[in-house]
XYZ file of C-alpha atoms in Angstrom:
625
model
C 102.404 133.240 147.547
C 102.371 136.582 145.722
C 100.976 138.486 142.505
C 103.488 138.513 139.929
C 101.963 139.031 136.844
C 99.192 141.423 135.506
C 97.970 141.826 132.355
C 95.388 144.327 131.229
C 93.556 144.788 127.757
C 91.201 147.401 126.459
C 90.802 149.409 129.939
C 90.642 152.944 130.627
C 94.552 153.991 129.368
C 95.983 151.141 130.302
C 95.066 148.775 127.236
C 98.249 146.380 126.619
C 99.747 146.689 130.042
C 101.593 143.588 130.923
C 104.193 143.766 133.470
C 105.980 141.268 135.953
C 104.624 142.067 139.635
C 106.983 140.921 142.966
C 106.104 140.288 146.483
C 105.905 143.644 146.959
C 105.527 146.596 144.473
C 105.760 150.335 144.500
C 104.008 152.064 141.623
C 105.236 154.888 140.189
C 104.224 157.755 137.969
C 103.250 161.296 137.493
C 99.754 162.424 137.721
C 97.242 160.869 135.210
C 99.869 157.810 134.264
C 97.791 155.333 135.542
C 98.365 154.313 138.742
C 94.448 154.157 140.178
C 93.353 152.301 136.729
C 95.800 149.981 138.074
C 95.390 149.415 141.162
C 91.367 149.285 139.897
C 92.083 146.867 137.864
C 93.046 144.694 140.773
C 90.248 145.326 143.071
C 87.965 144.059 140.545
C 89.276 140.552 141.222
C 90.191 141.114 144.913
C 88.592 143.741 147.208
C 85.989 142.232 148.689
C 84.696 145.598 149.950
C 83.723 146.535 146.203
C 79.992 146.455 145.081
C 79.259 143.799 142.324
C 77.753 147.270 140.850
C 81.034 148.614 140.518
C 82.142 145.408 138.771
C 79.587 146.202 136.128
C 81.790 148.793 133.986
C 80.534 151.722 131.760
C 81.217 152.736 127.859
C 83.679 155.040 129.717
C 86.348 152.279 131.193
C 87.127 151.125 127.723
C 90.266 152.272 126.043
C 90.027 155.538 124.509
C 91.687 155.172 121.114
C 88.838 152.210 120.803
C 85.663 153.297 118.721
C 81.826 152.334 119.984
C 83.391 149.099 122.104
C 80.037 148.316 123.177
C 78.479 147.945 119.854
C 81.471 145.873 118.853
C 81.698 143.843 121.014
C 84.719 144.550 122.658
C 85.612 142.956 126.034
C 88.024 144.487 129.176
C 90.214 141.563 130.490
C 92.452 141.465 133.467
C 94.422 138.417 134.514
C 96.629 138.430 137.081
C 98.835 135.033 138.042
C 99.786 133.958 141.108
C 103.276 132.182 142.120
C 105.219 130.677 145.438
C 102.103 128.521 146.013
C 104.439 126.688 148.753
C 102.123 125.297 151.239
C 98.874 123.356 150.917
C 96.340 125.811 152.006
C 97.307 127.642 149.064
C 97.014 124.942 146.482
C 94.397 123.890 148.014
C 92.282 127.107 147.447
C 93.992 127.718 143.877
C 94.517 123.969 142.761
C 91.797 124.354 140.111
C 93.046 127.265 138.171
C 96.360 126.162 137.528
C 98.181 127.188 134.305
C 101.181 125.487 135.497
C 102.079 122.688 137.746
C 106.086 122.790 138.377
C 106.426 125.192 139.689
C 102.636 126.058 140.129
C 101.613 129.196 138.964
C 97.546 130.369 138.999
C 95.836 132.473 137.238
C 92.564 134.574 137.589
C 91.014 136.792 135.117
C 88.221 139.329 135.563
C 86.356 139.664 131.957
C 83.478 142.408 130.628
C 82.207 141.281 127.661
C 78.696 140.562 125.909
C 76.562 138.548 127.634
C 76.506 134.544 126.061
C 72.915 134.736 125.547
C 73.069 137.303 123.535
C 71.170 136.507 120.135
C 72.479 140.278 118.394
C 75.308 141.922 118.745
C 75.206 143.850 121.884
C 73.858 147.662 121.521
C 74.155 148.994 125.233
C 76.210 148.398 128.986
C 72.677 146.050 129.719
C 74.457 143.576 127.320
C 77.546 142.964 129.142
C 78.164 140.848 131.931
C 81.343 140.603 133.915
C 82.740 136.867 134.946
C 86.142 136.319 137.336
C 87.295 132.231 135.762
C 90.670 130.827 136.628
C 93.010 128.933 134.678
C 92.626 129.416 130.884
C 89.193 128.054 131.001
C 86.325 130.821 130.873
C 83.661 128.470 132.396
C 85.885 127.501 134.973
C 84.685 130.788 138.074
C 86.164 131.225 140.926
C 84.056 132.242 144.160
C 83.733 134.807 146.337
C 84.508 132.459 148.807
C 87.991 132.117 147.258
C 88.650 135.665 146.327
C 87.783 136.248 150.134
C 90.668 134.285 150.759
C 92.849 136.991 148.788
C 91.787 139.900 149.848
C 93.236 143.310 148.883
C 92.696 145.410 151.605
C 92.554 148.906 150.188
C 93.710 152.599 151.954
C 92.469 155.446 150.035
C 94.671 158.675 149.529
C 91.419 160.717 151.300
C 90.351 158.610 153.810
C 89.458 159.642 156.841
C 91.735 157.561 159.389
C 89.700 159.177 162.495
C 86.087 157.827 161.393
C 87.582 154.327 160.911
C 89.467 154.014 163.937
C 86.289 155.010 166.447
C 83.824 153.020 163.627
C 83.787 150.142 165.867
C 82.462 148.183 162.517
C 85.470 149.424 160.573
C 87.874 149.883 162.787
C 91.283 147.375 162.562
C 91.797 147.123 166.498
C 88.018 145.198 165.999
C 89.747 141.829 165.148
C 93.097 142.203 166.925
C 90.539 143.002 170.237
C 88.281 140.251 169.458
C 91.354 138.206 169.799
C 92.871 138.900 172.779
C 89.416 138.341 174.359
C 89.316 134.963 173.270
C 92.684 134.453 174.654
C 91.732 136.282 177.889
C 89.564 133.581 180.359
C 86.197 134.347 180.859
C 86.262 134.633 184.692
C 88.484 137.181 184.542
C 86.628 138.768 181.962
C 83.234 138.574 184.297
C 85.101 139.837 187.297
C 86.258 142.947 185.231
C 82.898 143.966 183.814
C 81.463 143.515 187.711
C 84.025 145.926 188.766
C 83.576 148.419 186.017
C 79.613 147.879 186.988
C 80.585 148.845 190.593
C 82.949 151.593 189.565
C 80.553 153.258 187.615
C 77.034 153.087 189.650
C 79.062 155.106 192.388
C 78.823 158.202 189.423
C 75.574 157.517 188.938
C 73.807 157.484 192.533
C 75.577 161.253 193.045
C 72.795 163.682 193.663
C 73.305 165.755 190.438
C 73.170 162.856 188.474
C 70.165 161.660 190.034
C 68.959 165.237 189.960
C 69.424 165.694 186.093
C 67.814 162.260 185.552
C 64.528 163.189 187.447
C 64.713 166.687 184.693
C 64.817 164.371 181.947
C 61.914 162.300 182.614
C 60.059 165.217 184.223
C 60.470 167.546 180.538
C 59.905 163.573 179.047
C 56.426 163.353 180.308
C 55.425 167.323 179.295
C 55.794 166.467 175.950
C 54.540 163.069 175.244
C 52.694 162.737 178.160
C 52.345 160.197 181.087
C 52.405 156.592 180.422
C 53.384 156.891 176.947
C 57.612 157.315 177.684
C 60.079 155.033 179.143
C 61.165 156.228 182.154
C 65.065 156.890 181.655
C 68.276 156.561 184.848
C 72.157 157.006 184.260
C 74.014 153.471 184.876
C 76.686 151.731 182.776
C 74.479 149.472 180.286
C 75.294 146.013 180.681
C 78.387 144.319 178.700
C 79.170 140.855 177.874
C 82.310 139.665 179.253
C 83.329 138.371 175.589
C 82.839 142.076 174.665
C 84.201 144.265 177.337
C 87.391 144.536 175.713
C 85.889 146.875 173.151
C 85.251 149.778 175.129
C 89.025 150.307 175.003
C 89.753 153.277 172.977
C 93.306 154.294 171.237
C 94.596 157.270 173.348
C 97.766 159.410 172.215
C 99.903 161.478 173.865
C 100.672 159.057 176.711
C 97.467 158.477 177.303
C 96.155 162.151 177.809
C 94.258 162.490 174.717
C 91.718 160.641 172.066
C 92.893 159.821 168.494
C 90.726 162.718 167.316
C 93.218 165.079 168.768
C 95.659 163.669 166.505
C 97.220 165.100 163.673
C 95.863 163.617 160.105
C 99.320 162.247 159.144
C 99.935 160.791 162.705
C 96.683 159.294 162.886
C 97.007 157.993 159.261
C 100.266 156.131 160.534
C 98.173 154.438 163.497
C 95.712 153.294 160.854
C 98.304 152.064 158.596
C 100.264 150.114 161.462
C 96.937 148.476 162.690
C 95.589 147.364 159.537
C 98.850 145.783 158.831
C 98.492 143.861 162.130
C 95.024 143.349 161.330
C 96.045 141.133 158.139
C 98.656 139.914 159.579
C 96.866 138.373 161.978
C 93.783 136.907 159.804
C 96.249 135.397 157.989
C 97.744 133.204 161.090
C 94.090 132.782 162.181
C 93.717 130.591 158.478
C 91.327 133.559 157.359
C 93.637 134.886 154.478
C 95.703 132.553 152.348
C 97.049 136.033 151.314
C 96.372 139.665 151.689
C 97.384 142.696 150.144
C 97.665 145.812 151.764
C 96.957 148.842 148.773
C 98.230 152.386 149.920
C 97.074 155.118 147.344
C 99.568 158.027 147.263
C 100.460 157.979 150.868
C 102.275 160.836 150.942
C 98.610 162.712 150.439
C 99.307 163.191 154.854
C 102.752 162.475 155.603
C 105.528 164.695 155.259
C 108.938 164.180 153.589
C 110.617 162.681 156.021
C 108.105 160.601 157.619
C 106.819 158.906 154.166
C 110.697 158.116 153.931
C 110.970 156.822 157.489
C 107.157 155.052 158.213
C 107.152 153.035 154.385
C 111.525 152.272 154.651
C 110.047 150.101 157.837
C 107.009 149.147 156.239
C 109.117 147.660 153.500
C 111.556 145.934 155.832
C 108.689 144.780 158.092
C 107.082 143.174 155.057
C 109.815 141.849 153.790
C 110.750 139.707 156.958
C 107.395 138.604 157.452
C 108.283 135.605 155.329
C 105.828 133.289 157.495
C 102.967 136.079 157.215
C 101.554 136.133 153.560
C 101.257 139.662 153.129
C 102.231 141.752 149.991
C 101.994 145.560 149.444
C 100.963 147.439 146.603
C 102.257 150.998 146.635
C 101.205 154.074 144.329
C 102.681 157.153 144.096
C 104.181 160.470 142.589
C 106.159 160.975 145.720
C 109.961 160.954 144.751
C 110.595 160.444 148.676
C 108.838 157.462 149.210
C 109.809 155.674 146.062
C 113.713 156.715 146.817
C 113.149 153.772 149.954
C 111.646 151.206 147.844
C 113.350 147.759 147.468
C 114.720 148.290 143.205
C 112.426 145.298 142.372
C 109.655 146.397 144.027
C 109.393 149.466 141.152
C 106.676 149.075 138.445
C 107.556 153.222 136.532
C 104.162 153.888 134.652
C 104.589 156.540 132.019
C 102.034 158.112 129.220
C 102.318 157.652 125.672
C 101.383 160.954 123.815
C 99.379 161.872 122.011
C 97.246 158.842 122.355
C 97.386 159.152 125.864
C 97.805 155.137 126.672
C 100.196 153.779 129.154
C 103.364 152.210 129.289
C 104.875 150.230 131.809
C 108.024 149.037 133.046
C 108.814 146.801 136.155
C 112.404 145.738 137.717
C 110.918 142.764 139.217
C 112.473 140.256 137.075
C 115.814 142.067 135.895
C 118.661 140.493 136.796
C 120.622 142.643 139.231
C 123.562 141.444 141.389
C 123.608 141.938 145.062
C 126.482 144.236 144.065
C 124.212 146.470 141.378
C 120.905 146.367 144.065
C 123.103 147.754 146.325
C 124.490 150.539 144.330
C 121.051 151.767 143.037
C 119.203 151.761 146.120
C 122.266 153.972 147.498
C 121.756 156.073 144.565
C 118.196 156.130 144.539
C 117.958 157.267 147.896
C 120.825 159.992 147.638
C 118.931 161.435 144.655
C 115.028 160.948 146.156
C 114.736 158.936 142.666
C 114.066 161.683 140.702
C 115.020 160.045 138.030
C 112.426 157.297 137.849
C 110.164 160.757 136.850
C 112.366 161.883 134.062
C 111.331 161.087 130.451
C 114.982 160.300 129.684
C 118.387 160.285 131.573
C 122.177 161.340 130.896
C 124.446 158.991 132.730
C 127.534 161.014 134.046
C 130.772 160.189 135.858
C 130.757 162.941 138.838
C 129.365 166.346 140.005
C 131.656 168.363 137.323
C 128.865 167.291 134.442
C 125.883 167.948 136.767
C 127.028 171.503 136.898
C 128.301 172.342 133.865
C 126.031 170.346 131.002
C 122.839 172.299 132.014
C 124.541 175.279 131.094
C 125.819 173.919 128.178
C 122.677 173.142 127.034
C 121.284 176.537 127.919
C 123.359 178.103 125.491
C 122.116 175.592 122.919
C 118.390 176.743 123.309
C 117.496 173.969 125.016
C 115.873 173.439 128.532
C 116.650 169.821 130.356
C 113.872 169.801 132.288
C 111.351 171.113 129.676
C 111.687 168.194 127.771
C 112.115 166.115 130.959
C 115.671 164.460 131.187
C 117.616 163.905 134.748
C 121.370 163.799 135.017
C 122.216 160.879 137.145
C 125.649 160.723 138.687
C 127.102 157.641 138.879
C 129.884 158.600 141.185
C 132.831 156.832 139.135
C 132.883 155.252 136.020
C 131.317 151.596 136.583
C 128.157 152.507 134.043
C 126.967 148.547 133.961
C 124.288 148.775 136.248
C 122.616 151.802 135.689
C 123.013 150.731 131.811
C 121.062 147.710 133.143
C 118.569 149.748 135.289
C 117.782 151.948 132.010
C 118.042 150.373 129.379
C 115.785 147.449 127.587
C 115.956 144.758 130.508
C 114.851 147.327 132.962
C 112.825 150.887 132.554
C 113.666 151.302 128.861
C 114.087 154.921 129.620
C 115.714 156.782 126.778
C 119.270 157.257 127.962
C 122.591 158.839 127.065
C 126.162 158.013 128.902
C 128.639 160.493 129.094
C 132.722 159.486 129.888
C 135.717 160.614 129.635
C 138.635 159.981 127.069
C 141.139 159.926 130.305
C 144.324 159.031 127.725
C 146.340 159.407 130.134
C 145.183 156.557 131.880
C 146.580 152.552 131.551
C 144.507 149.558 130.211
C 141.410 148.894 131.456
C 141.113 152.315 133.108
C 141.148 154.423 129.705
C 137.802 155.587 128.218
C 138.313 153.044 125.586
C 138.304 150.205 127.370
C 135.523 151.280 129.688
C 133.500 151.724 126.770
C 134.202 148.205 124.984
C 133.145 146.547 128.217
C 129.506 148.585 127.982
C 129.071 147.851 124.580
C 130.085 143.970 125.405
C 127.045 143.621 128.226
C 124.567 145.175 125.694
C 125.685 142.149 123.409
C 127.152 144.847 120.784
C 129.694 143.362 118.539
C 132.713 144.920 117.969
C 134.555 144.431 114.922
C 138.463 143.217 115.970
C 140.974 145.386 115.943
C 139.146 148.283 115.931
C 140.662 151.573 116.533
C 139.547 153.770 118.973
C 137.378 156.141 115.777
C 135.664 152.776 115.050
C 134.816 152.189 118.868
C 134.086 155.857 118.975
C 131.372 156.055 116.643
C 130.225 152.521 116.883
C 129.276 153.940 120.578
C 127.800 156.850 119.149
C 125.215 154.964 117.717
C 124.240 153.187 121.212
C 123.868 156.817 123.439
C 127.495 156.384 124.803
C 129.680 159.666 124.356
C 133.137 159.622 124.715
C 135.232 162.649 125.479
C 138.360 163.728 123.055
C 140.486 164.074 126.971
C 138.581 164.877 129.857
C 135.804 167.639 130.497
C 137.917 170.763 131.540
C 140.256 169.941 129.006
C 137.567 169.600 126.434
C 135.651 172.708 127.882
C 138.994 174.875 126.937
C 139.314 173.042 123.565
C 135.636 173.605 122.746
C 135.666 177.355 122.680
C 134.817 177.441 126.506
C 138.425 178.451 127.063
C 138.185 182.121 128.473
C 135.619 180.528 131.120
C 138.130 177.984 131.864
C 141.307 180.262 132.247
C 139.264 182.817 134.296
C 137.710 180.642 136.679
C 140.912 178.997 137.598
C 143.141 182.409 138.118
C 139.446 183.445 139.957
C 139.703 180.512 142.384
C 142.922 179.160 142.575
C 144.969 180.374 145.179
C 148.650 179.038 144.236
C 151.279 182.002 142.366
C 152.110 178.775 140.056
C 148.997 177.694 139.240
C 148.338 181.413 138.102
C 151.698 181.257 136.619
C 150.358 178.203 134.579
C 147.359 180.158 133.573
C 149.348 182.904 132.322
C 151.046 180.509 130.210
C 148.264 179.026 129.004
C 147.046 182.559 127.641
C 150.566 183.356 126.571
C 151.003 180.052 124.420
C 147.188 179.598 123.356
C 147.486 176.093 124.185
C 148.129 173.633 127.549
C 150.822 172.420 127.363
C 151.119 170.212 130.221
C 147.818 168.670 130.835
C 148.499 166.986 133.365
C 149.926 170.368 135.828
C 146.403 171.724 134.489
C 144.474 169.411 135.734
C 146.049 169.095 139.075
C 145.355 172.630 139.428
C 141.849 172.152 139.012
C 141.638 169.243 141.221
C 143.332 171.406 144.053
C 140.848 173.686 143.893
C 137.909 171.103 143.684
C 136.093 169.525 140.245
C 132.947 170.219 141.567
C 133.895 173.977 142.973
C 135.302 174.796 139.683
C 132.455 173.164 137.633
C 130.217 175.388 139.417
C 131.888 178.084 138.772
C 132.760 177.771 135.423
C 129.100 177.176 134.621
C 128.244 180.559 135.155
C 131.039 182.016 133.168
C 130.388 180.384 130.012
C 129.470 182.469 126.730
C 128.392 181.897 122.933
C 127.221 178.463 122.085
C 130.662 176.565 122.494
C 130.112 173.316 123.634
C 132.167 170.255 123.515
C 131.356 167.980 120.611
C 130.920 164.770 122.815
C 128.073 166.695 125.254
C 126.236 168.294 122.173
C 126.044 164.886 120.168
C 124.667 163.420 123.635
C 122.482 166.129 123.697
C 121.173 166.303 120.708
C 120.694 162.304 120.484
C 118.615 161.951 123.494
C 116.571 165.035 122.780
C 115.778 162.963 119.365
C 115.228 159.210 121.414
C 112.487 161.490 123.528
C 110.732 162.498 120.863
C 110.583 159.481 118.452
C 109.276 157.676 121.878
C 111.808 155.453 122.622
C 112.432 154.039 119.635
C 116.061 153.581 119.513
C 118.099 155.726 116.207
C 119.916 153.323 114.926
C 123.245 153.892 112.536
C 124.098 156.582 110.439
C 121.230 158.867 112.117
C 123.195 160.082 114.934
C 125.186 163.328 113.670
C 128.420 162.756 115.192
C 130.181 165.842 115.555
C 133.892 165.633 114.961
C 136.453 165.410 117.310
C 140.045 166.896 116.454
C 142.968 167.796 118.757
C 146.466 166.117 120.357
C 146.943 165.071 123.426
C 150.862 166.416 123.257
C 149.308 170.465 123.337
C 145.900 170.918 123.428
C 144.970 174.037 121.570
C 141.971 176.192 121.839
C 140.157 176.371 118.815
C 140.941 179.586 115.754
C 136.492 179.709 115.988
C 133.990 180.318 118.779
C 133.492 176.959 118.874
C 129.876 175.018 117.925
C 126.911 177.071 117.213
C 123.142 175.701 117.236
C 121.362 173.722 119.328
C 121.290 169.989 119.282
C 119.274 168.179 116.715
């Protein structure tokens, strides 16, 4: 059993949310996106530590581009369904709020709206009611009893961890304790609590015990006077056997120390690992049917590294516990902890401006191959998922282009992070599933792709070809027999930017090429390489492409990209990086609304792959689009 869909209309900035949920999910966002409206949302159905006060929602929780709800009549609705209802406990508990029967699928919905016995239209909060129905049928409500049975089992970004672990009341060892007790047989029990009794009246019949004792009673009497205290001794006070388990306390350190000489991010841990156990076990014990386990922004105690390590085996612990019906429901800003998150456990929230609403995106239903999963969760982790931040991306085949296009942009007056976009390296040139992670199936993040030409290259393995396969998985039809100009600018119009050769050879071609030539005599450390430099100078043009780029593979793509980034001067940049540029900056701004034909701007493209010239200009000037 798990959540797998929510739906949410007219509440707080999250009016029109609907996004597919899976076992487990890791919500992510900047600050203000929306992630504690969300997770809200869901404790109205299924906390069963919330107030029915809080259930009772102000003027405030309705959307903010709606005008005077209440006096409208406007209602908040939240319906969540519920899937992988397997056994018969769970159909059992949700058999009457079916919206499907094969496969079954349930379905709850929490709704604030005017009260039925309302005669007027409703003119204040007084006149709304809230109701939690199943199914499709308003009248049909589901219990507390039931919602008890699907508990989500909130832990608060500021909670104190120390107060609920030695809150016997609170406290998650209460049930795991309670447990072994009952497991534990009572004559042993009754035999411990008479030794303990024993133990302990030995400290209490020493003299200074005794002594301090008679003080008490002695100062007792001055100031109430006699016969109206209690007369008070030292002593153990007595203890069931079915409770003497619970004056066991949590020590750390090897048992040297109390949990309140713990560190808040250790002791945060402890609390997270028990409570797990804690619903874990309910669940086994027929208590649960299912539980979720909320963290808000748990990186509020933990450190890098532990976040990373503690939730990577939270996940994995989770995700084995097939037998144990336990989901998680992550938020955070934290691009360490979501880097370790399953891919379709993410649910990205991200604002709208200027309205301010909400829009989300989950990978929960996306269809990935093993082969893909792998390959983003490798990349995700490698980059700490920065990317899932980013308000668009620019896909690129190695290191070289996450040097050098920054720089490239610099000198066209524009700032990649100011307006938000991450270059993601794909390491290679197999774009499909990032194109799939992106695009419209998955976090329909405004994205560019940048490849080489590579002419030199056979079949499959030119830039050509690679591109005709990505424009063949987005379903893009391309005309037959098209040349490589068609192919070119038909790809142009999707975000995919193709080079004229490959990106040092473009870089010199561009008007880059003093950067180019001085970086490799500056770093190379080969007579003939230099020789080949000189040549280059000498001629104006390279000649032998193919020598050149050896060279610059000798001394290391990435070394010389580095390099050469710092070099550069002007506003040269190569056509295929400034179009890319310049379209994404435009998809960011018109929201993700995708430019379509004729809108793009595609600079032209001239040259020979026989001699590649540097050009008689300084190459492009202004900044794209």
């Amino acid at each position: 059993m798990h959540l797998s869909r929510i739906k949410v209309s007219n509440f707080r900035n999250l009016d029109g949310i609907d996004v597919a949920l899976g076992p487990h999910t890791v919500l992510v966002g900047e600050n203000g996106s929306g992630k504690s409206n969300l997770l809200f949302a869901l404790r109205l159905i299924f906390d069963p530590t919330l107030p029915d006060a809080e259930r009772y929602l102000g003027s405030e929780d309705f959307a903010d581009i709606l005008s005077n709800p209440i006096t409208s009549g406007v209602s908040i609705q939240i319906t969540v369904d519920i899937e992988d209802l397997d056994d018969d406990d769970a159909l059992a508990v949700l058999g009457g709020y079916l919206i499907r029967d094969e496969p079954p699928i349930a379905r709850i919905t929490y709704r604030f709206a005017p009260k039925e016995s309302l005669e007027s239209p409703p003119v204040s909060e007084d006149d709304y009611e809230f109701t939690i129905y199943g199914g499709d049928d308003p009248t049909n409500l589901v219990s507390p009893e039931v919602r008890r049975r699907l508990p989500m089992m909130v832990f608060h970004a500021l909670r104190n961890a120390e107060d609920d672990l030695r809150n016997w009341r609170r406290s998650p060892l209460r049930p795991l304790l309670d447990r072994l007790a009952s497991e534990i047989s009572s004559d042993v029990l009754s035999d411990l609590v008479e030794e303990i009794r024993t133990s302990n009246s030995g400290a209490a019949s020493l003299e200074e015990v005794q002594q301090l004792s008679e003080k008490i009673n002695h100062v007792l009497a001055q100031f109430a006077g006699e016969g109206n205290t209690t007369e008070v001794a030292f002593g153990i006070a007595p203890v069931l056997p079915s409770r003497i388990l619970r004056n066991l306390q949590l020590l750390i350190d090897g048992g040297k120390r109390g949990v309140e000489s713990g560190s808040l991010g250790s002791l945060n841990v402890l609390y997270l690992v028990l409570k797990f156990l804690e619903i874990q076990q309910l669940c086994e014990e027929n208590v649960y049917d299912h539980a979720t386990l909320a963290i808000e922004e748990p990186e509020a105690h933990l450190h890098p590294h532990l976040q990373r390590l503690v939730f990577q085996h939270l996940f994995k612990l989770s995700l084995l516990a097939e037998k144990v019906p336990v989901g998680t429901f992550l938020s955070t800003h934290s691009p360490n902890l979501a880097s370790v998150a399953p891919v379709k456990s993410l649910v990205v929230l991200r604002r709208r401006t200027p309205t301010g609403s909400v829009v989300a995106r989950s990978l929960a239903t996306t269809p990935f191959s093993e082969d893909e999963i792998a390959d983003i969760e490798r990349f995700l982790d490698v980059t700490r998922a920065e990317c899932l931040f980013a308000r668009g991306v620019l896909l690129v085949e190695g290191i070289a282009e996450k040097y050098v296009v920054p720089a490239l942009a610099k000198l066209q007056k524009m700032s990649l992070d100011q307006i938000g976009v991450s270059i993601v390296v794909v390491d290679g040139t197999h774009f499909e599933a990032f194109d799939k992670f992106f695009g419209s199936r998955g976090l329909d993040l405004p994205f560019a792709v940048l490849t080489d030409a590579d002419p030199w290259a056979s079949g499959a393995r030119t830039g050509a070809e690679r591109v005709r396969r990505l424009l063949s998985s987005r379903g893009v039809r391309i005309p037959p027999n098209s040349d490589e100009s068609v192919i070119r600018n038909l790809a142009a119009e999707h975000g995919i930017f193709l080079s004229k050769w490959t990106l040092e050879v473009d870089l010199y071609v561009s008007g880059q090429h003093q950067a180019v030539l001085s970086t490799m005599r500056a770093l190379t450390a080969s007579d003939a390489a230099k020789a080949r430099v000189d040549g280059i100078v000498r001629d104006g043009e390279i000649k032998d492409v193919k020598a050149f780029l050896k060279d610059v593979e000798s001394v290391g793509k990435g070394r010389f990209a580095q390099r050469v980034s710092t070099a550069f001067s002007g506003t040269s940049c190569p056509p295929y990086i400034f179009n890319a540029l310049g379209w994404l900056k435009r998809q960011i701004a018109n929201k993700n609304e995708l430019i379509q034909s004729g809108r793009t701007g595609v600079a032209s493209q001239q040259g020979a792959v026989a001699g590649v010239r540097k050009p008689r200009t300084s190459g492009r000037s202004g900044g794209p689009g």
